[in-house]
Short mmCIF file of C-alpha atoms in Angstrom, two decimals:
data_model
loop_
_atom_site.label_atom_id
_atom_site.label_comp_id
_atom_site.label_asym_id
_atom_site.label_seq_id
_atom_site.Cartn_x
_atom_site.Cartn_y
_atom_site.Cartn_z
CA UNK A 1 131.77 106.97 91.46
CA UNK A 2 131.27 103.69 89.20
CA UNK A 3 129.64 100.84 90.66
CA UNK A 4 132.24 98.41 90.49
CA UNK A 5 134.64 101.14 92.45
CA UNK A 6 131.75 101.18 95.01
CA UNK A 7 131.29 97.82 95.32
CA UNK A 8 135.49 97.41 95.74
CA UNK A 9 134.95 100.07 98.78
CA UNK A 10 132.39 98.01 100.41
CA UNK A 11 133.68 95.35 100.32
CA UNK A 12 137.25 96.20 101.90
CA UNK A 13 135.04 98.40 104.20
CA UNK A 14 132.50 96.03 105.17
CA UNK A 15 133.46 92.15 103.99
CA UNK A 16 129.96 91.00 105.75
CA UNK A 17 127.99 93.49 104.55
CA UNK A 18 129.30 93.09 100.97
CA UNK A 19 128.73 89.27 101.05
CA UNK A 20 125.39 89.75 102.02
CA UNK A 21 124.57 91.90 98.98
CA UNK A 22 126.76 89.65 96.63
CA UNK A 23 124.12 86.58 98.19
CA UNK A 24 121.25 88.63 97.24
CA UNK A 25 122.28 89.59 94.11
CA UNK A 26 122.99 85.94 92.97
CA UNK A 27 119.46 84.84 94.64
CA UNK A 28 117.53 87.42 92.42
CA UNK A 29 119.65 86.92 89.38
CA UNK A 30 119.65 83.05 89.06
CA UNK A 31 116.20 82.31 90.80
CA UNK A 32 112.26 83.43 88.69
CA UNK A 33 110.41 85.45 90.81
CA UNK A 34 106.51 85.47 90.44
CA UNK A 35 106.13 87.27 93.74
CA UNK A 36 102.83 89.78 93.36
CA UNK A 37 104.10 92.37 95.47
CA UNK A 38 107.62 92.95 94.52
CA UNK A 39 108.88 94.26 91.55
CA UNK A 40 112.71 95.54 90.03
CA UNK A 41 113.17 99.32 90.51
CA UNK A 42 112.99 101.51 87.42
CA UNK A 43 116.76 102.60 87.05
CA UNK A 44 116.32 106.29 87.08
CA UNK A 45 114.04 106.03 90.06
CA UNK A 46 116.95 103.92 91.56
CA UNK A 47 119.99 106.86 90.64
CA UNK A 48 117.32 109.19 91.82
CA UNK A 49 116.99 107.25 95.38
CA UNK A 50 120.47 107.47 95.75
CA UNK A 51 121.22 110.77 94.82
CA UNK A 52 122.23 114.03 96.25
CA UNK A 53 118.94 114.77 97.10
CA UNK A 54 118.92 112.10 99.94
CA UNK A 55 120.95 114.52 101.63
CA UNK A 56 117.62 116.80 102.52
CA UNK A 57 114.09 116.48 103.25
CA UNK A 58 111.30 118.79 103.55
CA UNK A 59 107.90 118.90 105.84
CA UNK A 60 104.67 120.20 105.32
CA UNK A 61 105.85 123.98 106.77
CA UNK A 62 107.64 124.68 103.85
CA UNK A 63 106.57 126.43 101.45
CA UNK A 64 106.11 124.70 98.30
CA UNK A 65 105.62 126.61 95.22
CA UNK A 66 103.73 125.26 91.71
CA UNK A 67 107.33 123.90 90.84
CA UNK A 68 108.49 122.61 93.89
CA UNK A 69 109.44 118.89 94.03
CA UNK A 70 105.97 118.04 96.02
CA UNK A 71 103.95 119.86 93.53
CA UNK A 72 105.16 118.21 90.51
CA UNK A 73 104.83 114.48 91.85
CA UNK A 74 101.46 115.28 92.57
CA UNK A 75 100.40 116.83 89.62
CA UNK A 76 101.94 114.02 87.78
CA UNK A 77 99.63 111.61 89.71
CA UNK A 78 96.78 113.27 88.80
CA UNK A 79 96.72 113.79 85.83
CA UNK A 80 98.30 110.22 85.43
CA UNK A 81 94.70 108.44 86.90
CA UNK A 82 92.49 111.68 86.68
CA UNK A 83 92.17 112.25 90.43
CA UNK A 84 90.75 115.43 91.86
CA UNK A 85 93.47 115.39 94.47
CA UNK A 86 96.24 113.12 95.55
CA UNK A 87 98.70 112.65 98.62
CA UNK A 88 102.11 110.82 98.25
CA UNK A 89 103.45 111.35 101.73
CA UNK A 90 102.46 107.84 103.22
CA UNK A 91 105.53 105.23 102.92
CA UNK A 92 103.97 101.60 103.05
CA UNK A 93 100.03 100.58 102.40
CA UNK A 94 99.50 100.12 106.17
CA UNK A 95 100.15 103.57 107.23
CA UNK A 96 97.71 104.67 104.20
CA UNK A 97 94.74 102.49 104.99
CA UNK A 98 95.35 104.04 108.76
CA UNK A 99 94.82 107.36 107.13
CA UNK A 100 92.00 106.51 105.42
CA UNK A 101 90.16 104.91 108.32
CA UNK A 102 91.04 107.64 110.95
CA UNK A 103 89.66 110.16 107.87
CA UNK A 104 85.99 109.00 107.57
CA UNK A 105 84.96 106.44 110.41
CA UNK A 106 84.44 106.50 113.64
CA UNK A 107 85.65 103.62 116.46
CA UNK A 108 82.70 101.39 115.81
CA UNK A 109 81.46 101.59 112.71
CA UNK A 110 80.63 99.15 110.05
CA UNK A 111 82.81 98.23 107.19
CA UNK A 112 82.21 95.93 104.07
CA UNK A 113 85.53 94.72 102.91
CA UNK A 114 86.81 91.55 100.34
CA UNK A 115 88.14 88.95 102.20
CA UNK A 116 88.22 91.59 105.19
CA UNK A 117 91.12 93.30 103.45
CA UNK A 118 92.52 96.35 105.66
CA UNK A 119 91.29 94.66 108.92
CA UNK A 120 95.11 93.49 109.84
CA UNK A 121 95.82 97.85 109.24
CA UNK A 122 93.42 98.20 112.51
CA UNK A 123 95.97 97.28 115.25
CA UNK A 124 95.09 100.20 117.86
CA UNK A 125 91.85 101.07 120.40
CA UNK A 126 90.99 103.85 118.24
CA UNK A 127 90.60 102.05 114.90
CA UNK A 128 88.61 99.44 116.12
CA UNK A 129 85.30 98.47 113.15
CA UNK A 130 82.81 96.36 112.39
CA UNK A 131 84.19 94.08 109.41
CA UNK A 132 81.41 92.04 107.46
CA UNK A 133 83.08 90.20 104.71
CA UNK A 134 82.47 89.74 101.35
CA UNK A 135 84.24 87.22 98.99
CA UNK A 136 84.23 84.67 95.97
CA UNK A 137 81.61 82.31 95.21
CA UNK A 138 83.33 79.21 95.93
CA UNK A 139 81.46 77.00 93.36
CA UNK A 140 80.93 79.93 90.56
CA UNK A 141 84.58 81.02 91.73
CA UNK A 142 83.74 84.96 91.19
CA UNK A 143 82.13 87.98 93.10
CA UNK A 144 78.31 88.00 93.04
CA UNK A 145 78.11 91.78 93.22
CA UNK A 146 74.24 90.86 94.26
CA UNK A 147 74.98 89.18 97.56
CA UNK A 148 77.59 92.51 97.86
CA UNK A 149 74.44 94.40 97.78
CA UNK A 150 72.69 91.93 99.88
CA UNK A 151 75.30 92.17 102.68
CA UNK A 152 75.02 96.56 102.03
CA UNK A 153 71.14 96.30 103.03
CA UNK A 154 72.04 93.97 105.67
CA UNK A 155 74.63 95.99 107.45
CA UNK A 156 74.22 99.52 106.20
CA UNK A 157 78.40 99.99 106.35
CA UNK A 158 79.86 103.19 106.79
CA UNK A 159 82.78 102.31 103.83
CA UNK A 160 82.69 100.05 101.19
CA UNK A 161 86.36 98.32 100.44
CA UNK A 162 87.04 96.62 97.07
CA UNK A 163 90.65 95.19 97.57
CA UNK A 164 91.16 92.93 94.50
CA UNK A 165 94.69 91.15 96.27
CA UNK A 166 93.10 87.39 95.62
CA UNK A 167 90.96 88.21 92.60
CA UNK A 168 92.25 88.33 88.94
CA UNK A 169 89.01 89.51 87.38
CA UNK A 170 88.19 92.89 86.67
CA UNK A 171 84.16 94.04 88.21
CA UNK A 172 81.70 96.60 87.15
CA UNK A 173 83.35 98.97 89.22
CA UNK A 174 80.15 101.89 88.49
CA UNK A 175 77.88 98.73 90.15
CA UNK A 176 79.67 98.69 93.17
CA UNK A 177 79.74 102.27 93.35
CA UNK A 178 76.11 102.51 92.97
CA UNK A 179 75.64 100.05 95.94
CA UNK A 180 78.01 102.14 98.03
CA UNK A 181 75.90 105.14 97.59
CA UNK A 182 72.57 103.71 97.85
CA UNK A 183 73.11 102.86 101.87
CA UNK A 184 74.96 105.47 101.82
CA UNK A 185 78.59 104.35 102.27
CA UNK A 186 81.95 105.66 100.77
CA UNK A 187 83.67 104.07 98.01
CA UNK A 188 87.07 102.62 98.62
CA UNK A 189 89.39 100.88 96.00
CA UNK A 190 92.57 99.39 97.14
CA UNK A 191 94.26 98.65 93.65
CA UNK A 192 96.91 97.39 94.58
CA UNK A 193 99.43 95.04 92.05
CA UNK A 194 96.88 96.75 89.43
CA UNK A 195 97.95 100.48 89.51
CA UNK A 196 100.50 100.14 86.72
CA UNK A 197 97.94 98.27 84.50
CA UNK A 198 95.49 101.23 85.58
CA UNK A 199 97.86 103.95 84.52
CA UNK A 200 98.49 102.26 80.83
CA UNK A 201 94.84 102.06 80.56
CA UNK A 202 95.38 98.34 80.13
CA UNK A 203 92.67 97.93 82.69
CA UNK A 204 89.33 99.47 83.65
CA UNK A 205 90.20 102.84 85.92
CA UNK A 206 87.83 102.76 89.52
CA UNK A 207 88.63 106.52 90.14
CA UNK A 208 85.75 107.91 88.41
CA UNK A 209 83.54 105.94 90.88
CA UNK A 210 86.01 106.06 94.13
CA UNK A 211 85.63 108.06 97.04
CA UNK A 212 89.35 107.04 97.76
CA UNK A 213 91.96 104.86 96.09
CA UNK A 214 95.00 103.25 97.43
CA UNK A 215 98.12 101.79 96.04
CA UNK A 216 101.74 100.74 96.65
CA UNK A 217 104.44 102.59 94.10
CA UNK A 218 106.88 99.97 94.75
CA UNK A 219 105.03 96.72 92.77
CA UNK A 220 103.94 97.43 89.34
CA UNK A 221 104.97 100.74 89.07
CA UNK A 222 108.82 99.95 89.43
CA UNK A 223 109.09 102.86 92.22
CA UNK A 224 110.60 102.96 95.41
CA UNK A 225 108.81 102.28 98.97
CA UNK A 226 105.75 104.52 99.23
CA UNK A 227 101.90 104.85 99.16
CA UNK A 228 99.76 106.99 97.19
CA UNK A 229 96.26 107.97 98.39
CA UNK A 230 93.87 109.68 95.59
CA UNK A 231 90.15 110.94 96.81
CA UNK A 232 87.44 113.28 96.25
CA UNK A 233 88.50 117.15 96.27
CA UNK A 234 85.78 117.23 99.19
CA UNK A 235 87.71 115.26 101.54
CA UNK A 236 91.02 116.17 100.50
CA UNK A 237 91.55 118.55 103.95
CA UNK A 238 90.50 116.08 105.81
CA UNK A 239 92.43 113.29 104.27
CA UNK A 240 95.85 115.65 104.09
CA UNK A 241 95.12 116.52 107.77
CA UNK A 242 95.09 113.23 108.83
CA UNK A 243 98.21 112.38 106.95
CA UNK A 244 100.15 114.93 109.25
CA UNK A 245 98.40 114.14 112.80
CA UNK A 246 99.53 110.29 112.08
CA UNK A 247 103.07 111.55 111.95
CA UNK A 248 103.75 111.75 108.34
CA UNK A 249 104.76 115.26 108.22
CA UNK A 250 108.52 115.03 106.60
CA UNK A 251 109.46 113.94 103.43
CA UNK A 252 112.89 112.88 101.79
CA UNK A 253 113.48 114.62 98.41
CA UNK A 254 115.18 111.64 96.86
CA UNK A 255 112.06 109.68 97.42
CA UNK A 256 110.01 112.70 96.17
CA UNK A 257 112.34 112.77 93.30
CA UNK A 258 112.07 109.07 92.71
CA UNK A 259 108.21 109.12 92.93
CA UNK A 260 107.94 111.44 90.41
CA UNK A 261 109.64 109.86 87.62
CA UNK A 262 107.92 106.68 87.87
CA UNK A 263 105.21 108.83 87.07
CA UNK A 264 106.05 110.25 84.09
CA UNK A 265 107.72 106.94 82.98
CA UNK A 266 104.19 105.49 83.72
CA UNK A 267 102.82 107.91 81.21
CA UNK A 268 105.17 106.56 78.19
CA UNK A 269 104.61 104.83 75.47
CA UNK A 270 107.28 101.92 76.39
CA UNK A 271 105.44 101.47 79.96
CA UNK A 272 102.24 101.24 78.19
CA UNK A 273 103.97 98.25 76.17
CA UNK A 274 105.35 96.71 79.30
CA UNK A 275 101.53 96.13 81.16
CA UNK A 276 100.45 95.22 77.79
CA UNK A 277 102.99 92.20 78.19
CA UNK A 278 102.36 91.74 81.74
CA UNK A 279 99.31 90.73 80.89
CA UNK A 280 100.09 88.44 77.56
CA UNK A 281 102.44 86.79 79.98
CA UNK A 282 100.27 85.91 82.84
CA UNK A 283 97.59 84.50 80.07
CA UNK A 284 100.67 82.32 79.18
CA UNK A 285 101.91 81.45 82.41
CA UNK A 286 98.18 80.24 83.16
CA UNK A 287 98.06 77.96 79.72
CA UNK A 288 101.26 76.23 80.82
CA UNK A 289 99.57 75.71 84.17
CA UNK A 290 96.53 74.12 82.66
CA UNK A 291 98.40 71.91 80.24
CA UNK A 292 100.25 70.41 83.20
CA UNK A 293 96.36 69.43 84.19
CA UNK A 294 96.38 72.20 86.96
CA UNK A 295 93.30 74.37 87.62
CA UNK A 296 93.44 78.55 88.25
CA UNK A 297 91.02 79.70 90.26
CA UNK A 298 88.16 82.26 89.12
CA UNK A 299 88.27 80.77 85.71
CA UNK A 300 91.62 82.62 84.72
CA UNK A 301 92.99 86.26 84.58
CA UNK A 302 92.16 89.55 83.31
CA UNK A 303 95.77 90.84 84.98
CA UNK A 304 99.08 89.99 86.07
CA UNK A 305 97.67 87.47 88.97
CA UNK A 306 97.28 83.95 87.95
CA UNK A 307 95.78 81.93 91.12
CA UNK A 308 96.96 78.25 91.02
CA UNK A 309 94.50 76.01 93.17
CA UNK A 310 96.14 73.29 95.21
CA UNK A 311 92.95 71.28 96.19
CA UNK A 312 93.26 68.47 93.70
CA UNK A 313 97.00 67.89 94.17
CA UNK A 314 95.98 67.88 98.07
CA UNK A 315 99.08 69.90 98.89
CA UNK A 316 99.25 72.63 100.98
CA UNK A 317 100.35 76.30 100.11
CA UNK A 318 103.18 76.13 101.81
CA UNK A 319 104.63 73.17 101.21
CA UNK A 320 104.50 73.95 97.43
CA UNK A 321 105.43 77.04 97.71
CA UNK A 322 108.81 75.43 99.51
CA UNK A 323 108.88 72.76 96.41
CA UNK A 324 109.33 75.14 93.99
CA UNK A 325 111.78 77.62 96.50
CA UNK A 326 114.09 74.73 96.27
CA UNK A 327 113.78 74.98 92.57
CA UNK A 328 114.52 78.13 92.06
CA UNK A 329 110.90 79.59 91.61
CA UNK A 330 109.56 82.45 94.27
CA UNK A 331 105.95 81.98 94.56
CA UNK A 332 103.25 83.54 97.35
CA UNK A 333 101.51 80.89 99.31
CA UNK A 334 97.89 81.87 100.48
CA UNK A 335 94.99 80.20 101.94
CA UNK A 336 91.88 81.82 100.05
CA UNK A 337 88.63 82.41 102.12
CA UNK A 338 85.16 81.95 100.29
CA UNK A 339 82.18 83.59 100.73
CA UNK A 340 80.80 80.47 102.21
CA UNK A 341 83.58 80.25 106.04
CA UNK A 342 83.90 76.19 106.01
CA UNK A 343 85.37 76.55 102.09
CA UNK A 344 88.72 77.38 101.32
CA UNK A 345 91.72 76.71 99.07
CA UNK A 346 95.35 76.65 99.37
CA UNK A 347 96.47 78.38 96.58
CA UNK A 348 99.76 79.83 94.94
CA UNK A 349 99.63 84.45 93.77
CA UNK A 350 101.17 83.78 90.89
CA UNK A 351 102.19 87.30 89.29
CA UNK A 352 104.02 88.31 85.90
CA UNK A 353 104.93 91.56 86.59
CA UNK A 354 108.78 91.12 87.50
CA UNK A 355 109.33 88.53 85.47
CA UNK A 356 108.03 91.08 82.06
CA UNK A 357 110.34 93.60 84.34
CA UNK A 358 113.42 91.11 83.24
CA UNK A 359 112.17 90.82 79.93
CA UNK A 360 110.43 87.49 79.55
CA UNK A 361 107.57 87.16 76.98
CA UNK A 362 105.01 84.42 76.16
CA UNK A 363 107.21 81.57 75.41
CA UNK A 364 109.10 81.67 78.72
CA UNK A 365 106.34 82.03 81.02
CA UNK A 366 104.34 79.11 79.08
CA UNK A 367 107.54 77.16 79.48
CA UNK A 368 107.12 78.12 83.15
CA UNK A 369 103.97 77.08 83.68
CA UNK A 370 104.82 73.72 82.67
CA UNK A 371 107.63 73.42 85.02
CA UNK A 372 106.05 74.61 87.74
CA UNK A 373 103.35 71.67 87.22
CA UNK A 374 106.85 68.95 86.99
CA UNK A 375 108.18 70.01 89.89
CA UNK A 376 104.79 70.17 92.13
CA UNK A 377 104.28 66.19 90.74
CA UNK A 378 107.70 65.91 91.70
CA UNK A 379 107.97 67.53 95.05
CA UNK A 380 109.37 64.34 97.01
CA UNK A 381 111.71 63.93 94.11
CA UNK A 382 115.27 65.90 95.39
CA UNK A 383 117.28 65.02 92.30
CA UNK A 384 114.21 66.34 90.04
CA UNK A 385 114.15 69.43 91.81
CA UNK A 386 117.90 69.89 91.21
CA UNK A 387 117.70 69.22 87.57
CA UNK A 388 114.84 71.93 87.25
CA UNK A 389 116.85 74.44 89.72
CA UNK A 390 119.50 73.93 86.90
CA UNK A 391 117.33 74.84 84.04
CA UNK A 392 115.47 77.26 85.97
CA UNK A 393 118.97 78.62 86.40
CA UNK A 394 119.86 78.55 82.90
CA UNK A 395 116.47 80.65 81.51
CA UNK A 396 117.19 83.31 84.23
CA UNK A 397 120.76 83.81 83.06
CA UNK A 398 119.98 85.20 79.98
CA UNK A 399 117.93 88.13 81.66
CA UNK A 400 118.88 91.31 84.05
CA UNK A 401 117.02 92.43 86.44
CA UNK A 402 115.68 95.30 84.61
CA UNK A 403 115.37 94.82 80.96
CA UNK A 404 116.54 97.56 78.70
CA UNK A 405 113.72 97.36 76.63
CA UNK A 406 111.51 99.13 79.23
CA UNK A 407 113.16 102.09 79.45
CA UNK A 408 111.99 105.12 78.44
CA UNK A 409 115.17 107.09 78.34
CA UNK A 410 118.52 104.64 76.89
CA UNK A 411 121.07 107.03 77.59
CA UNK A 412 121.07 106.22 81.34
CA UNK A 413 123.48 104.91 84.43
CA UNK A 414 123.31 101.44 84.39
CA UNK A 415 122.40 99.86 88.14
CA UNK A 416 124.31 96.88 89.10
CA UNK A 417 121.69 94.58 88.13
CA UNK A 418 121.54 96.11 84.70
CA UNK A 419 121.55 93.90 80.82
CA UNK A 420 125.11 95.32 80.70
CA UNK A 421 126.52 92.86 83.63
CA UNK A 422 125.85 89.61 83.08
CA UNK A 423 128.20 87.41 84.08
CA UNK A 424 128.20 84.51 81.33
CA UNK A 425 128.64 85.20 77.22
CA UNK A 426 125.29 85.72 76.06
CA UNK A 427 126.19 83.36 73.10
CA UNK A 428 126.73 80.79 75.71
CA UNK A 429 123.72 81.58 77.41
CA UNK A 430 121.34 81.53 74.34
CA UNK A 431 122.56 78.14 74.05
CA UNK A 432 121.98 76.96 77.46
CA UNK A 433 118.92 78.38 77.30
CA UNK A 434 117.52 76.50 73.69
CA UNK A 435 118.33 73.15 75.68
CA UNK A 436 116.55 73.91 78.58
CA UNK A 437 113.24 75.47 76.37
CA UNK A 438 114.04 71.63 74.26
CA UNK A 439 114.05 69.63 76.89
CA UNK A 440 110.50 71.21 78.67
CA UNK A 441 108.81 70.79 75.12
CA UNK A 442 110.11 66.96 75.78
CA UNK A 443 108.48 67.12 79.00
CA UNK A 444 104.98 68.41 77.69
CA UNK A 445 105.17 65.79 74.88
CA UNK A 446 105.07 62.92 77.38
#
């Protein structure tokens, strides 16, 4: 059935559910979203979602041959980030880190973790650790991997956990391996926002020197809803065991399905162009930033996260994350711990990965950046914020959701949210768009 004939059927069917979608689809298409851990889903992932095969599952009693739906998503994973051996049953990050923990510690033990990442996953009597945290040097604004090996000696932790959700810069990943190892610890990388940039070898790969690595499929992979856990062939029994005894024993084949082509669209050439961008763009989005005399933590970005420091505008997170809301820019407010517990910032996760999902390059995101810095010196000012929802309005018209120029196959069902749909003459949007891009470049002249 076509989507608009679906659409028609929900919404004689279901008026309220209908107008919910219809207020959702306007927010995302006519707001800029620089949220870090959401992303547009690739359209054949989406059709796949939605399929047939959501009509059946399977769980880990059937029998799976070297073919079988299960088989292929994980081989594709493999050989995607050279893992020894890979499980994909997990749905969200939480349930994975659970996994991991229940795996290799014991109630008790000591763990080393940035920022005491995974310590909000321990939420039961028998997951209960010692967390010694490690973080940023809050005058050199970076990771001192020697006061990582300080706090090792110190504290001899059973697991070491490199989480990289606050920090933009890429570390010797071998060096904190080494440290790991020499009290005796496993390796743990959480890579989070960075998997896609990982998989297009746009980034430094930790799996050579992980004992286990972690990461959402739903963020910069374009994927639906799920977890991936890669580790050591040594622990993989244990790991897979404790993947069923937590309850993840079934899986749907449309998410199977949709897992693995985001895999082998993560292995093209046009995805591999797309983190290239995502990272051109957040270098961008940062110069803006700095030319409206703001400052970016950690002394800029080596990925798609751009941290914007508050401290000098004395603003809180969240009231400039609720500035630029009523602006029509998404942003993730975040109060940053340091290494030293009395210093911290209020900061904004700045990320580029949807916004290169709709198809924005350099120009738009520098552009950005300079509006964001107008309407944060103009956060009391209502009608300002208006006038820059209106242009914010204007650049986001001219994009989908999904830009066609990502996809690895073109002859493809378009999603409702697809280039095809727009819902103003691109001629007339071009335009609109010129005199908004004009009238920033009056702004930065000032």
């Amino acid at each position: 059935m076509e989507t608009e004939k679906i659409l028609s059927s929900i919404a004689a069917f279901d008026p309220q559910l209908y107008n919910y979608f219809q207020d959702e689809l306007q927010k995302q298409k006519y707001a800029l979203s620089l949220m870090p851990e959401e992303n547009y889903t690739s359209p054949l992932s989406a059709y796949l979602e939605g399929s047939i095969l959501s009509n059946t599952s399977m769980t880990h009693h059937d029998e799976e041959a070297p073919a079988g739906l299960e088989s292929i998503t994980v081989s594709r994973v493999n050989k995607l980030y050279g893992s020894e051996h890979a499980s994909i049953r997990t749905s969200n990050i939480a349930a994975a880190s659970r996994v991991v923990f229940y795996s290799l510690l014991k109630k008790g033990d000591t763990v080393l973790s940035l920022d005491n990442r995974k310590k909000d996953h321990c939420n039961s009597e028998s997951l209960q650790f010692n967390f010694v945290k490690f973080s940023i040097d809050p005058h050199e604004q970076r990771i001192k991997l020697d006061q990582v090996e300080k706090l090792a000696n110190e504290h001899k932790p059973k697991i070491i956990i490199f989480s990289p959700v606050n920090y933009p810069r890429i570390v010797d990943y071998k060096h904190l391996s080494d440290i790991a190892k020499s009290v005796g610890a496993y390796m743990w990388f959480d890579i989070c926002q960075n998997a896609g940039l990982v998989a297009a070898k746009e980034i430094p790969s930790p799996v050579p020197y992980a004992d286990v690595v972690t990461f959402s499929t739903h963020d910069s992979l374009q994927g639906p809803q799920g977890c991936v856990i890669l580790c050591r062939k040594k622990m993989a029994k244990s790991i897979d065991n404790t993947v069923i005894t937590t309850g993840h024993f079934a899986l749907k084949k449309n998410i199977l399905a949709a897992l693995a082509i985001v895999f082998k669209e993560a292995a093209t050439e046009k995805y591999g162009q797309y983190c290239h961008q995502v990272i051109l763009n957040a270098k961008s989005l940062q110069k803006g930033l700095e030319e409206e005399g703001l400052e970016i933590l950690c002394g800029g970005t080596d990925t798609n996260l751009v941290l914007l420091n508050l401290t000098k505008l004395q603003m809180s997170c969240n009231k400039a994350c609720s500035a630029l809301r009523l602006a029509g820019i998404m942003t993730k407010p975040t109060v940053l711990t340091t290494a030293e517990d009395k210093i911290t910032f209020d900061i904004l996760r700045l990320s580029s990965l949807i916004l290169t999902t709709r198809g924005l390059k350099e120009a738009e995101m520098y552009t950005i950046g300079h509006m964001i810095g107008i309407v944060l010196k103009n956060h009391n000012n209502p009608e300002k914020l208006d006038e820059i929802r209106q242009d914010i309005t204007d650049i986001a018209i001219q994009y989908p959701l999904f830009s066609d120029e990502w996809l690895a196959a073109k002859a493809i069902l378009n999603p409702v949210y697809s280039g095809g749909n727009l819902s103003l003459p691109h001629e007339l949007a071009a335009e609109r768009k010129k005199a908004v891009l004009k009238k920033i470049l009056g702004f930065i002249k000032k």
